[in-house]
Amino acid sequence: MMFKLPSAWLTGVRMKKINETSCTVTVTHRWINQNPFKSLFWAVQGMAAELSTGALVISYAENSNHKISMLIANNNATFTKKATGRITFICTDGEKLKSVIKKAIETKEGQTCWMKSIGTNEEGVQVSEFNFEWTLKVK
């Protein structure tokens, strides 16, 4: 990750688990990734959330045996609590993504897939929610 996503690596974003249905990414609040309010900077949360969705997209695309282009077309976020300590982002949209990639391969037409990543603190309280609209097309 250091070479592919150096800013994520430098700020402490780490992928912990990935399987067919979900991906888990963590980041711990530190001096290097904080905002002036002494909590995790929103953009660092965004990098962690995007990685939790994007790793699933890359995994499914690579395992499809097709060249698939992928790009985020849109995103939004909601912040509900100050993010301090270790924040865990989980995306559980693997099954939805699987069907969208299957449709892209079958139709040879571009498809979109909204994927959600929920960020929670160490107490399990939600601190943020990110949504990413991925566009997928077979080359």
PDB file of C-alpha atoms in Angstrom:
ATOM      1  CA  MET A   1       0.000   0.000   0.000  1.00  0.00           C
ATOM      2  CA  MET A   2       2.923   2.321   0.635  1.00  0.00           C
ATOM      3  CA  PHE A   3       3.716   2.504  -3.086  1.00  0.00           C
ATOM      4  CA  LYS A   4       0.152   2.498  -4.480  1.00  0.00           C
ATOM      5  CA  LEU A   5      -1.465   4.803  -1.877  1.00  0.00           C
ATOM      6  CA  PRO A   6       1.367   6.663  -0.108  1.00  0.00           C
ATOM      7  CA  SER A   7      -0.814   9.339   1.533  1.00  0.00           C
ATOM      8  CA  ALA A   8      -3.135   6.685   2.978  1.00  0.00           C
ATOM      9  CA  TRP A   9      -0.168   4.705   4.251  1.00  0.00           C
ATOM     10  CA  LEU A  10       1.496   7.777   5.802  1.00  0.00           C
ATOM     11  CA  THR A  11      -1.689   8.724   7.642  1.00  0.00           C
ATOM     12  CA  GLY A  12      -2.108   5.225   9.091  1.00  0.00           C
ATOM     13  CA  VAL A  13      -4.857   3.734   6.898  1.00  0.00           C
ATOM     14  CA  ARG A  14      -4.559  -0.083   7.004  1.00  0.00           C
ATOM     15  CA  MET A  15      -6.637  -2.847   5.429  1.00  0.00           C
ATOM     16  CA  LYS A  16      -7.363  -5.506   8.046  1.00  0.00           C
ATOM     17  CA  LYS A  17      -9.660  -7.994   6.301  1.00  0.00           C
ATOM     18  CA  ILE A  18     -11.195  -8.659   2.918  1.00  0.00           C
ATOM     19  CA  ASN A  19     -13.414 -11.466   1.657  1.00  0.00           C
ATOM     20  CA  GLU A  20     -16.132 -11.884  -0.974  1.00  0.00           C
ATOM     21  CA  THR A  21     -18.741  -9.907   0.945  1.00  0.00           C
ATOM     22  CA  SER A  22     -16.877  -7.292   2.963  1.00  0.00           C
ATOM     23  CA  CYS A  23     -13.726  -5.300   3.545  1.00  0.00           C
ATOM     24  CA  THR A  24     -12.491  -3.835   6.833  1.00  0.00           C
ATOM     25  CA  VAL A  25     -10.070  -0.904   7.023  1.00  0.00           C
ATOM     26  CA  THR A  26      -8.820   0.878  10.140  1.00  0.00           C
ATOM     27  CA  VAL A  27      -7.107   4.156  10.935  1.00  0.00           C
ATOM     28  CA  THR A  28      -6.022   5.464  14.318  1.00  0.00           C
ATOM     29  CA  HIS A  29      -6.279   9.135  15.215  1.00  0.00           C
ATOM     30  CA  ARG A  30      -2.781  10.582  15.547  1.00  0.00           C
ATOM     31  CA  TRP A  31      -1.066  13.954  15.225  1.00  0.00           C
ATOM     32  CA  ILE A  32      -0.307  13.368  11.503  1.00  0.00           C
ATOM     33  CA  ASN A  33      -3.971  12.818  10.559  1.00  0.00           C
ATOM     34  CA  GLN A  34      -5.851  15.170  12.875  1.00  0.00           C
ATOM     35  CA  ASN A  35      -7.821  18.321  12.162  1.00  0.00           C
ATOM     36  CA  PRO A  36      -7.651  21.546  14.251  1.00  0.00           C
ATOM     37  CA  PHE A  37     -10.356  20.112  16.536  1.00  0.00           C
ATOM     38  CA  LYS A  38      -8.113  17.205  17.596  1.00  0.00           C
ATOM     39  CA  SER A  39     -10.088  14.505  15.814  1.00  0.00           C
ATOM     40  CA  LEU A  40      -9.529  12.484  12.657  1.00  0.00           C
ATOM     41  CA  PHE A  41      -9.469  14.727   9.569  1.00  0.00           C
ATOM     42  CA  TRP A  42     -12.460  14.079   7.293  1.00  0.00           C
ATOM     43  CA  ALA A  43     -10.234  13.398   4.259  1.00  0.00           C
ATOM     44  CA  VAL A  44      -8.364  10.644   6.123  1.00  0.00           C
ATOM     45  CA  GLN A  45     -11.696   9.089   7.030  1.00  0.00           C
ATOM     46  CA  GLY A  46     -12.574   9.344   3.338  1.00  0.00           C
ATOM     47  CA  MET A  47      -9.395   7.548   2.290  1.00  0.00           C
ATOM     48  CA  ALA A  48     -10.111   4.702   4.694  1.00  0.00           C
ATOM     49  CA  ALA A  49     -13.763   4.488   3.638  1.00  0.00           C
ATOM     50  CA  GLU A  50     -12.872   4.578  -0.068  1.00  0.00           C
ATOM     51  CA  LEU A  51     -10.303   1.814   0.400  1.00  0.00           C
ATOM     52  CA  SER A  52     -12.929  -0.393   2.052  1.00  0.00           C
ATOM     53  CA  THR A  53     -15.111  -0.103  -1.067  1.00  0.00           C
ATOM     54  CA  GLY A  54     -12.347   0.122  -3.657  1.00  0.00           C
ATOM     55  CA  ALA A  55     -10.516  -2.985  -2.480  1.00  0.00           C
ATOM     56  CA  LEU A  56     -13.696  -4.974  -3.100  1.00  0.00           C
ATOM     57  CA  VAL A  57     -14.056  -3.425  -6.571  1.00  0.00           C
ATOM     58  CA  ILE A  58     -10.453  -4.228  -7.469  1.00  0.00           C
ATOM     59  CA  SER A  59     -10.746  -7.763  -6.108  1.00  0.00           C
ATOM     60  CA  TYR A  60     -13.892  -8.558  -8.106  1.00  0.00           C
ATOM     61  CA  ALA A  61     -12.529  -6.896 -11.248  1.00  0.00           C
ATOM     62  CA  GLU A  62      -9.254  -8.825 -11.092  1.00  0.00           C
ATOM     63  CA  ASN A  63     -11.039 -12.129 -10.472  1.00  0.00           C
ATOM     64  CA  SER A  64     -13.484 -11.604 -13.351  1.00  0.00           C
ATOM     65  CA  ASN A  65     -10.906 -12.471 -16.051  1.00  0.00           C
ATOM     66  CA  HIS A  66     -11.961  -9.294 -17.900  1.00  0.00           C
ATOM     67  CA  LYS A  67     -10.351  -5.883 -18.107  1.00  0.00           C
ATOM     68  CA  ILE A  68     -12.693  -3.621 -16.198  1.00  0.00           C
ATOM     69  CA  SER A  69     -12.250   0.112 -15.870  1.00  0.00           C
ATOM     70  CA  MET A  70     -13.408   1.599 -12.586  1.00  0.00           C
ATOM     71  CA  LEU A  71     -13.835   5.142 -11.396  1.00  0.00           C
ATOM     72  CA  ILE A  72     -15.678   6.963  -8.642  1.00  0.00           C
ATOM     73  CA  ALA A  73     -18.289   9.219 -10.226  1.00  0.00           C
ATOM     74  CA  ASN A  74     -19.860  10.584  -7.054  1.00  0.00           C
ATOM     75  CA  ASN A  75     -19.615  10.419  -3.282  1.00  0.00           C
ATOM     76  CA  ASN A  76     -21.159  11.832  -0.133  1.00  0.00           C
ATOM     77  CA  ALA A  77     -20.527  11.587   3.580  1.00  0.00           C
ATOM     78  CA  THR A  78     -22.254  12.165   6.905  1.00  0.00           C
ATOM     79  CA  PHE A  79     -20.373  12.753  10.154  1.00  0.00           C
ATOM     80  CA  THR A  80     -22.197  11.987  13.399  1.00  0.00           C
ATOM     81  CA  LYS A  81     -19.553  11.946  16.135  1.00  0.00           C
ATOM     82  CA  LYS A  82     -16.021  13.177  16.757  1.00  0.00           C
ATOM     83  CA  ALA A  83     -13.592  10.544  15.411  1.00  0.00           C
ATOM     84  CA  THR A  84     -10.865   9.768  17.944  1.00  0.00           C
ATOM     85  CA  GLY A  85      -9.014   6.572  18.759  1.00  0.00           C
ATOM     86  CA  ARG A  86      -9.115   3.688  16.282  1.00  0.00           C
ATOM     87  CA  ILE A  87     -11.819   4.042  13.647  1.00  0.00           C
ATOM     88  CA  THR A  88     -12.939   0.972  11.698  1.00  0.00           C
ATOM     89  CA  PHE A  89     -14.553   1.293   8.281  1.00  0.00           C
ATOM     90  CA  ILE A  90     -16.541  -1.656   6.972  1.00  0.00           C
ATOM     91  CA  CYS A  91     -18.130  -2.081   3.564  1.00  0.00           C
ATOM     92  CA  THR A  92     -20.464  -5.066   3.237  1.00  0.00           C
ATOM     93  CA  ASP A  93     -21.593  -4.530  -0.355  1.00  0.00           C
ATOM     94  CA  GLY A  94     -19.645  -7.400  -1.933  1.00  0.00           C
ATOM     95  CA  GLU A  95     -22.710  -9.343  -3.084  1.00  0.00           C
ATOM     96  CA  LYS A  96     -24.274  -6.244  -4.658  1.00  0.00           C
ATOM     97  CA  LEU A  97     -20.994  -5.465  -6.426  1.00  0.00           C
ATOM     98  CA  LYS A  98     -20.746  -9.046  -7.686  1.00  0.00           C
ATOM     99  CA  SER A  99     -24.092  -8.759  -9.483  1.00  0.00           C
ATOM    100  CA  VAL A 100     -23.216  -5.351 -10.974  1.00  0.00           C
ATOM    101  CA  ILE A 101     -19.916  -6.650 -12.378  1.00  0.00           C
ATOM    102  CA  LYS A 102     -21.694  -9.708 -13.750  1.00  0.00           C
ATOM    103  CA  LYS A 103     -24.177  -7.431 -15.519  1.00  0.00           C
ATOM    104  CA  ALA A 104     -21.348  -5.255 -16.900  1.00  0.00           C
ATOM    105  CA  ILE A 105     -19.653  -8.347 -18.344  1.00  0.00           C
ATOM    106  CA  GLU A 106     -22.883  -9.746 -19.816  1.00  0.00           C
ATOM    107  CA  THR A 107     -24.141  -6.500 -21.371  1.00  0.00           C
ATOM    108  CA  LYS A 108     -20.750  -4.901 -22.209  1.00  0.00           C
ATOM    109  CA  GLU A 109     -22.369  -1.665 -21.012  1.00  0.00           C
ATOM    110  CA  GLY A 110     -21.165   0.620 -18.248  1.00  0.00           C
ATOM    111  CA  GLN A 111     -22.765   0.059 -14.859  1.00  0.00           C
ATOM    112  CA  THR A 112     -22.837   1.999 -11.602  1.00  0.00           C
ATOM    113  CA  CYS A 113     -22.827   0.701  -8.075  1.00  0.00           C
ATOM    114  CA  TRP A 114     -23.338   2.738  -4.907  1.00  0.00           C
ATOM    115  CA  MET A 115     -21.281   1.283  -2.059  1.00  0.00           C
ATOM    116  CA  LYS A 116     -21.473   2.276   1.609  1.00  0.00           C
ATOM    117  CA  SER A 117     -18.743   2.291   4.238  1.00  0.00           C
ATOM    118  CA  ILE A 118     -19.604   2.818   7.906  1.00  0.00           C
ATOM    119  CA  GLY A 119     -16.974   4.174  10.287  1.00  0.00           C
ATOM    120  CA  THR A 120     -17.247   3.230  13.961  1.00  0.00           C
ATOM    121  CA  ASN A 121     -15.089   4.004  16.993  1.00  0.00           C
ATOM    122  CA  GLU A 122     -13.706   1.514  19.504  1.00  0.00           C
ATOM    123  CA  GLU A 123     -16.993   1.547  21.430  1.00  0.00           C
ATOM    124  CA  GLY A 124     -18.895   0.558  18.275  1.00  0.00           C
ATOM    125  CA  VAL A 125     -20.501   3.987  17.904  1.00  0.00           C
ATOM    126  CA  GLN A 126     -20.881   5.223  14.329  1.00  0.00           C
ATOM    127  CA  VAL A 127     -18.775   8.325  13.615  1.00  0.00           C
ATOM    128  CA  SER A 128     -19.271   8.623   9.857  1.00  0.00           C
ATOM    129  CA  GLU A 129     -20.875   7.092   6.800  1.00  0.00           C
ATOM    130  CA  PHE A 130     -19.458   7.379   3.282  1.00  0.00           C
ATOM    131  CA  ASN A 131     -21.161   6.454   0.021  1.00  0.00           C
ATOM    132  CA  PHE A 132     -19.262   6.031  -3.232  1.00  0.00           C
ATOM    133  CA  GLU A 133     -20.775   5.631  -6.694  1.00  0.00           C
ATOM    134  CA  TRP A 134     -18.423   3.373  -8.641  1.00  0.00           C
ATOM    135  CA  THR A 135     -18.670   3.244 -12.428  1.00  0.00           C
ATOM    136  CA  LEU A 136     -17.623  -0.061 -13.989  1.00  0.00           C
ATOM    137  CA  LYS A 137     -17.141  -0.881 -17.645  1.00  0.00           C
ATOM    138  CA  VAL A 138     -15.616  -3.834 -19.482  1.00  0.00           C
ATOM    139  CA  LYS A 139     -12.861  -2.584 -21.797  1.00  0.00           C
TER     140      LYS A 139
END
